[in-house]
PDB file of C-alpha atoms in Angstrom:
ATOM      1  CA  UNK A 884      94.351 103.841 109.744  1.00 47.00           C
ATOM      2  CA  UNK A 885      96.378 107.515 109.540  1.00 62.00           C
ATOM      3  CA  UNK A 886     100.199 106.814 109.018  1.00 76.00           C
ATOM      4  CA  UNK A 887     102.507 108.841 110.422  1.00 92.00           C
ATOM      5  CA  UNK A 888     104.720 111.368 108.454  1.00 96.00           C
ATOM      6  CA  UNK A 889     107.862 111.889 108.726  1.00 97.00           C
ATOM      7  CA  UNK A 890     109.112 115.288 106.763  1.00 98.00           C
ATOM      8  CA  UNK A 891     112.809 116.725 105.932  1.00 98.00           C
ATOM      9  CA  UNK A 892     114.782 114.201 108.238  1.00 98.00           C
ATOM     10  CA  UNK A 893     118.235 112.306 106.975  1.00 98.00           C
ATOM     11  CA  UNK A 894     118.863 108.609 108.429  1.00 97.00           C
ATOM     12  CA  UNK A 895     122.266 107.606 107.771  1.00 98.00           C
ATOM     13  CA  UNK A 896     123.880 104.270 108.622  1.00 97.00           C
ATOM     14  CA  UNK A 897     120.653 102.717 109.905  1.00 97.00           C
ATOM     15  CA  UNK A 898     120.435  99.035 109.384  1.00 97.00           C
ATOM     16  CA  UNK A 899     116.697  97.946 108.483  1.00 96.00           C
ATOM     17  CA  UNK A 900     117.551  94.053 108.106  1.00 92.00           C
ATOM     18  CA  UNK A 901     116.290  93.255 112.233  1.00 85.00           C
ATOM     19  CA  UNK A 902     114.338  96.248 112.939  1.00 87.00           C
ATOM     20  CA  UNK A 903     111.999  97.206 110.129  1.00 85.00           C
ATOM     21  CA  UNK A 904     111.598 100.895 109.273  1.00 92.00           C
ATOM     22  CA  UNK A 905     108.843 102.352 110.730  1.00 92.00           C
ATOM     23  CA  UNK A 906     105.379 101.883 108.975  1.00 92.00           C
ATOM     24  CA  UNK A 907     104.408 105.539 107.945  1.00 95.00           C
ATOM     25  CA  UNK A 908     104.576 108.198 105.170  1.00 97.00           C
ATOM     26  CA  UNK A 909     108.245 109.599 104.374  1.00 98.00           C
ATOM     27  CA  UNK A 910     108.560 112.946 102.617  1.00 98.00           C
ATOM     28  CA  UNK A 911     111.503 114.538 101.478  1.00 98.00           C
ATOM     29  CA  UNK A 912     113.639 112.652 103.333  1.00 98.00           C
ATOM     30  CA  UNK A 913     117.328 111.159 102.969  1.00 98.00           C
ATOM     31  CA  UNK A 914     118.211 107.342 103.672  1.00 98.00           C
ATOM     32  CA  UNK A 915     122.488 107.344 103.175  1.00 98.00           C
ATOM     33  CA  UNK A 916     124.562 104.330 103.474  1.00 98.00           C
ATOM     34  CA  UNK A 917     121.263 102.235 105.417  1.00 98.00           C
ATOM     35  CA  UNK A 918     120.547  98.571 105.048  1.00 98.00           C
ATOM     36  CA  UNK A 919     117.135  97.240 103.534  1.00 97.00           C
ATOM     37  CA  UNK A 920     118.466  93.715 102.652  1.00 96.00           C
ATOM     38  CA  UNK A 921     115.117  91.545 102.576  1.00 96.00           C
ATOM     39  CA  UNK A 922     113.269  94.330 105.198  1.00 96.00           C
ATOM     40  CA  UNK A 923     109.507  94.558 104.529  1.00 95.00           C
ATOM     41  CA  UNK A 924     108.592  97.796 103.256  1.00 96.00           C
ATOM     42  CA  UNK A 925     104.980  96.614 102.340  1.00 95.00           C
ATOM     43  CA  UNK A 926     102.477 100.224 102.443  1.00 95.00           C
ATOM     44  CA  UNK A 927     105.318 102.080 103.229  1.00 97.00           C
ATOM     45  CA  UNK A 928     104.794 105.708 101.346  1.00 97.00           C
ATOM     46  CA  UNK A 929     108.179 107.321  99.884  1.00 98.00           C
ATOM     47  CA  UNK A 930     107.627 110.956  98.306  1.00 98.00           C
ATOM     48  CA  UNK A 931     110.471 112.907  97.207  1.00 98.00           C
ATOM     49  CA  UNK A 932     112.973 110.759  98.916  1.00 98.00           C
ATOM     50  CA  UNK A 933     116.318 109.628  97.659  1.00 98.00           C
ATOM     51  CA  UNK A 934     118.246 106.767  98.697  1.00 98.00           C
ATOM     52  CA  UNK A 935     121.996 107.258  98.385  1.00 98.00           C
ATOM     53  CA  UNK A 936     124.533 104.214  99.075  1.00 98.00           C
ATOM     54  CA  UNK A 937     121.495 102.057 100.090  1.00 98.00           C
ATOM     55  CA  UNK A 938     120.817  97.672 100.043  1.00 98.00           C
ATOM     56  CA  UNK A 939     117.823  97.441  98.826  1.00 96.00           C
ATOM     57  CA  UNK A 940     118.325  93.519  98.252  1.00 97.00           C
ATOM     58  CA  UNK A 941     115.571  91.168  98.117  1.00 97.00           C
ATOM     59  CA  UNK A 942     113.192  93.966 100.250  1.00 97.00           C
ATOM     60  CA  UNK A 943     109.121  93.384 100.286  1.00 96.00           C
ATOM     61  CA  UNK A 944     108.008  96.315  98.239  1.00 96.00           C
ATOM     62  CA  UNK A 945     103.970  95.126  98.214  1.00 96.00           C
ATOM     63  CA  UNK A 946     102.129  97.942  98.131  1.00 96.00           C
ATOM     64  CA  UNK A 947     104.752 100.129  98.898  1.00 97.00           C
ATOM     65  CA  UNK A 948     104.927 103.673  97.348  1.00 97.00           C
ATOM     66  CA  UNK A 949     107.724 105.134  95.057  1.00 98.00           C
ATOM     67  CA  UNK A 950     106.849 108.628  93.914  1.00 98.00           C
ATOM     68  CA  UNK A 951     109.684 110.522  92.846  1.00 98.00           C
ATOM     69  CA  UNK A 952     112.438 108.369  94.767  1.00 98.00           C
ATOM     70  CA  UNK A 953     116.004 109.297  93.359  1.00 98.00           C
ATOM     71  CA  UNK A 954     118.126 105.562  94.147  1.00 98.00           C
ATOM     72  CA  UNK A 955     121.830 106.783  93.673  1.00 98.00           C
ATOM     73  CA  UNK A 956     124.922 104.189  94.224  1.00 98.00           C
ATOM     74  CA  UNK A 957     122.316 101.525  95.408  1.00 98.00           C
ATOM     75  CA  UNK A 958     122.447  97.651  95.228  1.00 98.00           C
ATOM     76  CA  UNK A 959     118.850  96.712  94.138  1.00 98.00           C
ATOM     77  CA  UNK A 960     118.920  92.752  93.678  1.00 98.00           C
ATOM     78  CA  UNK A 961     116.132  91.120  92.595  1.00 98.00           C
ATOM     79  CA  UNK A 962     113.408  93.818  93.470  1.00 98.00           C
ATOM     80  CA  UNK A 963     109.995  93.572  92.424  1.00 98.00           C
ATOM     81  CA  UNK A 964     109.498  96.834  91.799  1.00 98.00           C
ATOM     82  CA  UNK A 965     106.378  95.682  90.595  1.00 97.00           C
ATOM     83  CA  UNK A 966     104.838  95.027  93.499  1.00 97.00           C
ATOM     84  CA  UNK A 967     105.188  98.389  94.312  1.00 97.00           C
ATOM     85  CA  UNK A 968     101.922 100.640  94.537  1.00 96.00           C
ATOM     86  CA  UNK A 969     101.442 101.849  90.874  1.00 95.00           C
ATOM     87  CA  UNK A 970      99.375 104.887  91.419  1.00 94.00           C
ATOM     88  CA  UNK A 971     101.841 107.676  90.803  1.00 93.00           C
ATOM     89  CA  UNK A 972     104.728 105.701  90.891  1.00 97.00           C
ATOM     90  CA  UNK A 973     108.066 107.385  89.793  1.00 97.00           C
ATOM     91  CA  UNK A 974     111.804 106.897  90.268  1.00 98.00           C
ATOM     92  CA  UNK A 975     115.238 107.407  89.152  1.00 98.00           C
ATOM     93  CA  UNK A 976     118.013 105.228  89.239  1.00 98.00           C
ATOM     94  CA  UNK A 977     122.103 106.240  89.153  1.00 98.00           C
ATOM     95  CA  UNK A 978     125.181 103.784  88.973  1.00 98.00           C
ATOM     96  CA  UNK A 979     122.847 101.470  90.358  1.00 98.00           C
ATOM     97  CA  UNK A 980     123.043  97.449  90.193  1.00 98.00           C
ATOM     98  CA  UNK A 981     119.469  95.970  89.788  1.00 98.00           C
ATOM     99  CA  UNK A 982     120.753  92.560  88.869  1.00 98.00           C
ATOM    100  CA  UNK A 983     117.371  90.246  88.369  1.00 98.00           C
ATOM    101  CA  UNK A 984     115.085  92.977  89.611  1.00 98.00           C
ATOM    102  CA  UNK A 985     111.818  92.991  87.998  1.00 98.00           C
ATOM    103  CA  UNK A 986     109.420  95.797  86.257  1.00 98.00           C
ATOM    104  CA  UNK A 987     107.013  93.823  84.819  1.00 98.00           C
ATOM    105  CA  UNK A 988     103.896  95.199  83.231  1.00 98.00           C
ATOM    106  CA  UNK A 989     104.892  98.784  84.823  1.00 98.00           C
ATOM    107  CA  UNK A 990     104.247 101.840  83.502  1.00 97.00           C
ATOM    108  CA  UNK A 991     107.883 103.890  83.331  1.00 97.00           C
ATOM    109  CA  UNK A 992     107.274 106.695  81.349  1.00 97.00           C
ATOM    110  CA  UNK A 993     110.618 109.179  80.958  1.00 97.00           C
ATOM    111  CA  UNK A 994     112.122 106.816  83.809  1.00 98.00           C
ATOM    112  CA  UNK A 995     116.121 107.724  83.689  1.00 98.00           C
ATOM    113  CA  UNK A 996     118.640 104.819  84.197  1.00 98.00           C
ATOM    114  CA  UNK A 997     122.411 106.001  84.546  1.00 98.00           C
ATOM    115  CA  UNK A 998     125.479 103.848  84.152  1.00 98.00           C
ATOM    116  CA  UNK A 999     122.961 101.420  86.118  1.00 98.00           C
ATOM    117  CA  UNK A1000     123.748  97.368  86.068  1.00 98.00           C
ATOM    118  CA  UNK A1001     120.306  95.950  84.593  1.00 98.00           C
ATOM    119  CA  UNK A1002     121.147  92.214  83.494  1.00 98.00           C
ATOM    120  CA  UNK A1003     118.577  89.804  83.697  1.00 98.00           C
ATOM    121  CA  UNK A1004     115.619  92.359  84.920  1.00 98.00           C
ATOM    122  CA  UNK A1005     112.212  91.854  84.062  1.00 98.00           C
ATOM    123  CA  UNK A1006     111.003  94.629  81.392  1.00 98.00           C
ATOM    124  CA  UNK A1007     108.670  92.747  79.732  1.00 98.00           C
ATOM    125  CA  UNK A1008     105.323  94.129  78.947  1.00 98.00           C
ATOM    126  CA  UNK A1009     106.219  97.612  80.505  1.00 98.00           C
ATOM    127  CA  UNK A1010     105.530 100.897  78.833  1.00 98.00           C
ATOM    128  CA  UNK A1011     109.214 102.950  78.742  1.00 98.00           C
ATOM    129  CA  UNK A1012     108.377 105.027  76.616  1.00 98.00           C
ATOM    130  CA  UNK A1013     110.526 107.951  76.620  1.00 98.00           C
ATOM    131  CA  UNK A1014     113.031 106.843  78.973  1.00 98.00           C
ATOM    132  CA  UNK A1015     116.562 106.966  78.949  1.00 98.00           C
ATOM    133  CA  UNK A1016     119.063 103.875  79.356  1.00 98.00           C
ATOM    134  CA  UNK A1017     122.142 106.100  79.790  1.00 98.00           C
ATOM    135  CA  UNK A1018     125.921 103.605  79.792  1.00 98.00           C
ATOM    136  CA  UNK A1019     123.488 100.837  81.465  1.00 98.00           C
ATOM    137  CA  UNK A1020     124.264  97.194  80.607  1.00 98.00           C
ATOM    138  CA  UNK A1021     121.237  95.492  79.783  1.00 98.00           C
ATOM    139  CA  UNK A1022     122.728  92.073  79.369  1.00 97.00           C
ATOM    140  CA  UNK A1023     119.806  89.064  79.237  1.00 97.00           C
ATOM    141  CA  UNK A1024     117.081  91.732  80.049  1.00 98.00           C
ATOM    142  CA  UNK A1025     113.627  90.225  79.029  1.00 98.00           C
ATOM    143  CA  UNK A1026     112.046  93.393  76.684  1.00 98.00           C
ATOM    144  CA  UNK A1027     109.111  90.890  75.977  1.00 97.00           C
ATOM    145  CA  UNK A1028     105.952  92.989  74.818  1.00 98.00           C
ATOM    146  CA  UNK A1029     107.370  95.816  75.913  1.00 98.00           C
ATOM    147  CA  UNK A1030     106.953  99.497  74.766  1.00 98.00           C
ATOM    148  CA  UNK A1031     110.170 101.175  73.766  1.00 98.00           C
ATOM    149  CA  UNK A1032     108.819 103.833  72.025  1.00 98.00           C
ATOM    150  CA  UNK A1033     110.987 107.017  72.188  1.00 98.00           C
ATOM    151  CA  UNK A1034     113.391 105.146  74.263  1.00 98.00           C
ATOM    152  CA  UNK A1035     117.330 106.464  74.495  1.00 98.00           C
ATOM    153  CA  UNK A1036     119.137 103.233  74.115  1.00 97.00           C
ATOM    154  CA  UNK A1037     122.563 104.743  72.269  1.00 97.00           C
ATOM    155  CA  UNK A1038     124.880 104.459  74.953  1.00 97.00           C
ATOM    156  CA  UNK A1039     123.895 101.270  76.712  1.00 97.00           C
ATOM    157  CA  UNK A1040     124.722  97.816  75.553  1.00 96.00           C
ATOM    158  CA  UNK A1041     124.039  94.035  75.686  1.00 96.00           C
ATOM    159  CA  UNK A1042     120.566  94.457  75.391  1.00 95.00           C
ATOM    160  CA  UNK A1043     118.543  92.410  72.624  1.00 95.00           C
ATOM    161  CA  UNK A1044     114.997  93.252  72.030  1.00 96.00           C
ATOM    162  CA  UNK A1045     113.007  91.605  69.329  1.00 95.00           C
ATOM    163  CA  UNK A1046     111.292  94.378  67.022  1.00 94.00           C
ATOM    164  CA  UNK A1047     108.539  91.814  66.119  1.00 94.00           C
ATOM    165  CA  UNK A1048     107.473  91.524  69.784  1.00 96.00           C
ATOM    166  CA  UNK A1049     108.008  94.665  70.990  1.00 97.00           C
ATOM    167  CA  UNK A1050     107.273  98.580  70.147  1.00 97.00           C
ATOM    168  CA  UNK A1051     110.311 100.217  69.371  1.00 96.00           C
ATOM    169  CA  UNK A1052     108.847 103.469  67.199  1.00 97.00           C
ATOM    170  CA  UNK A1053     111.210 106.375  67.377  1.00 97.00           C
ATOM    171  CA  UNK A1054     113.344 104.313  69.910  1.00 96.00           C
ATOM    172  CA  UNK A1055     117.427 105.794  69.601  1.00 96.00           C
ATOM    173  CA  UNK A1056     119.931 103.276  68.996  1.00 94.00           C
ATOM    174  CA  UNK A1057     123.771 103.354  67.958  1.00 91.00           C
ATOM    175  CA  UNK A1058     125.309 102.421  65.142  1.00 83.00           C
ATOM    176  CA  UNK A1059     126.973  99.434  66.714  1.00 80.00           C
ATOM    177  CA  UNK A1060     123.503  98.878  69.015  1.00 80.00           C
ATOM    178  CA  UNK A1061     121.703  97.837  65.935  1.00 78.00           C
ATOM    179  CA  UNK A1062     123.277  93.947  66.776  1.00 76.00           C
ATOM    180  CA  UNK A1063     120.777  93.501  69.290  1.00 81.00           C
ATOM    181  CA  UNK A1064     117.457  94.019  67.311  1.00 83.00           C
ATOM    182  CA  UNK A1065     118.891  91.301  65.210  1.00 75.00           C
ATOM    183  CA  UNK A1066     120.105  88.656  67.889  1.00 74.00           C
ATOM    184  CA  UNK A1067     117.159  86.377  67.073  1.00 75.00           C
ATOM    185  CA  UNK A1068     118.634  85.850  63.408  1.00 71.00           C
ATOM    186  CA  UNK A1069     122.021  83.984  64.729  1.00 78.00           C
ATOM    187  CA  UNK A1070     123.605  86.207  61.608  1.00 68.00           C
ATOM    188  CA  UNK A1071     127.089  87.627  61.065  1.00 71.00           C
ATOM    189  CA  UNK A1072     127.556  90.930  60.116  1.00 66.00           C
ATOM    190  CA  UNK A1073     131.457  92.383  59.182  1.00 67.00           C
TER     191      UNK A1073
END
């Protein structure tokens, strides 16, 4: 079954939550300001697409393809990103709130997060490594297993990863960041 493409073409305002968006292949194209909240987006193809204003809440990402998708000023609520088709599978993410989205077992190589909302998200077992966490607040995310290698954590905050369960080689942290590689020891430090 050929999908159709769709090239170069801006939807703005369009509201996905009745009428799903088309079933096809979108390249280089713009979605501003349109309404995804719990729309299935199963084998829908995204290339070079960015999302800007968008409700991604609670949408059906099985099988659907992210490959360089920019999501700026977007509510992503409990996403399972990884649902998503992995092959190729790349995005960005700016002042973003991904409250209790999940990334589970995802490969997320040099994936940038900007002043992005990312409590309670599901990193565990992922590979990050290289990525930046730029002003996000990673408040109750689960690093469980996870590779941090080379990871950019000194200006986010809230976060708490166990170095005895995870990789964290090379991984940047501030000064006042160290706290949360020590949560698990309930100590005080002055």
């Amino acid at each position: 079954m050929n999908k159709k493409l769709i090239e170069n073409t801006v939807f703005e305002k369009n509201d996905y939550t009745e009428n799903n968006l088309f079933k096809g292949e979108y390249e280089h194209c713009k979605f501003v300001r349109c309404i995804f909240h719990k729309a299935d987006l199963s084998h829908v193809f995204f290339t070079d697409c960015t999302f800007d204003g968008c409700d991604f809440s609670l949408v059906n990402t099985k099988s659907a393809a992210l490959r360089n998708a920019r999501f700026v000023n977007c509510k992503l609520l409990g996403v399972k990103f990884d649902d998503c088709n992995e092959f190729l599978f790349s995005a960005s993410f700016e002042n973003c709130i991904l409250k209790f989205s999940s990334f589970h077992k995802m490969k997320l190589k040099q994936t940038h997060f900007r002043s992005c909302n990312l409590q309670e998200v599901d990193m565990s077992e992922a590979d990050l490594t290289g990525s930046v966490f730029d002003t996000c607040d990673l408040n109750k995310t689960l690093f469980d297993y996870t590779n941090v290698e080379k990871v950019d954590f000194r200006t986010s905050y809230n976060y708490s990863i166990d170095p005895e369960k995870n990789r964290i080689k090379k991984a940047k942290f501030s000064q006042t960041g160290v706290m949360g590689l020590l949560d698990k020891y309930d100590i005080e430090i002055e």
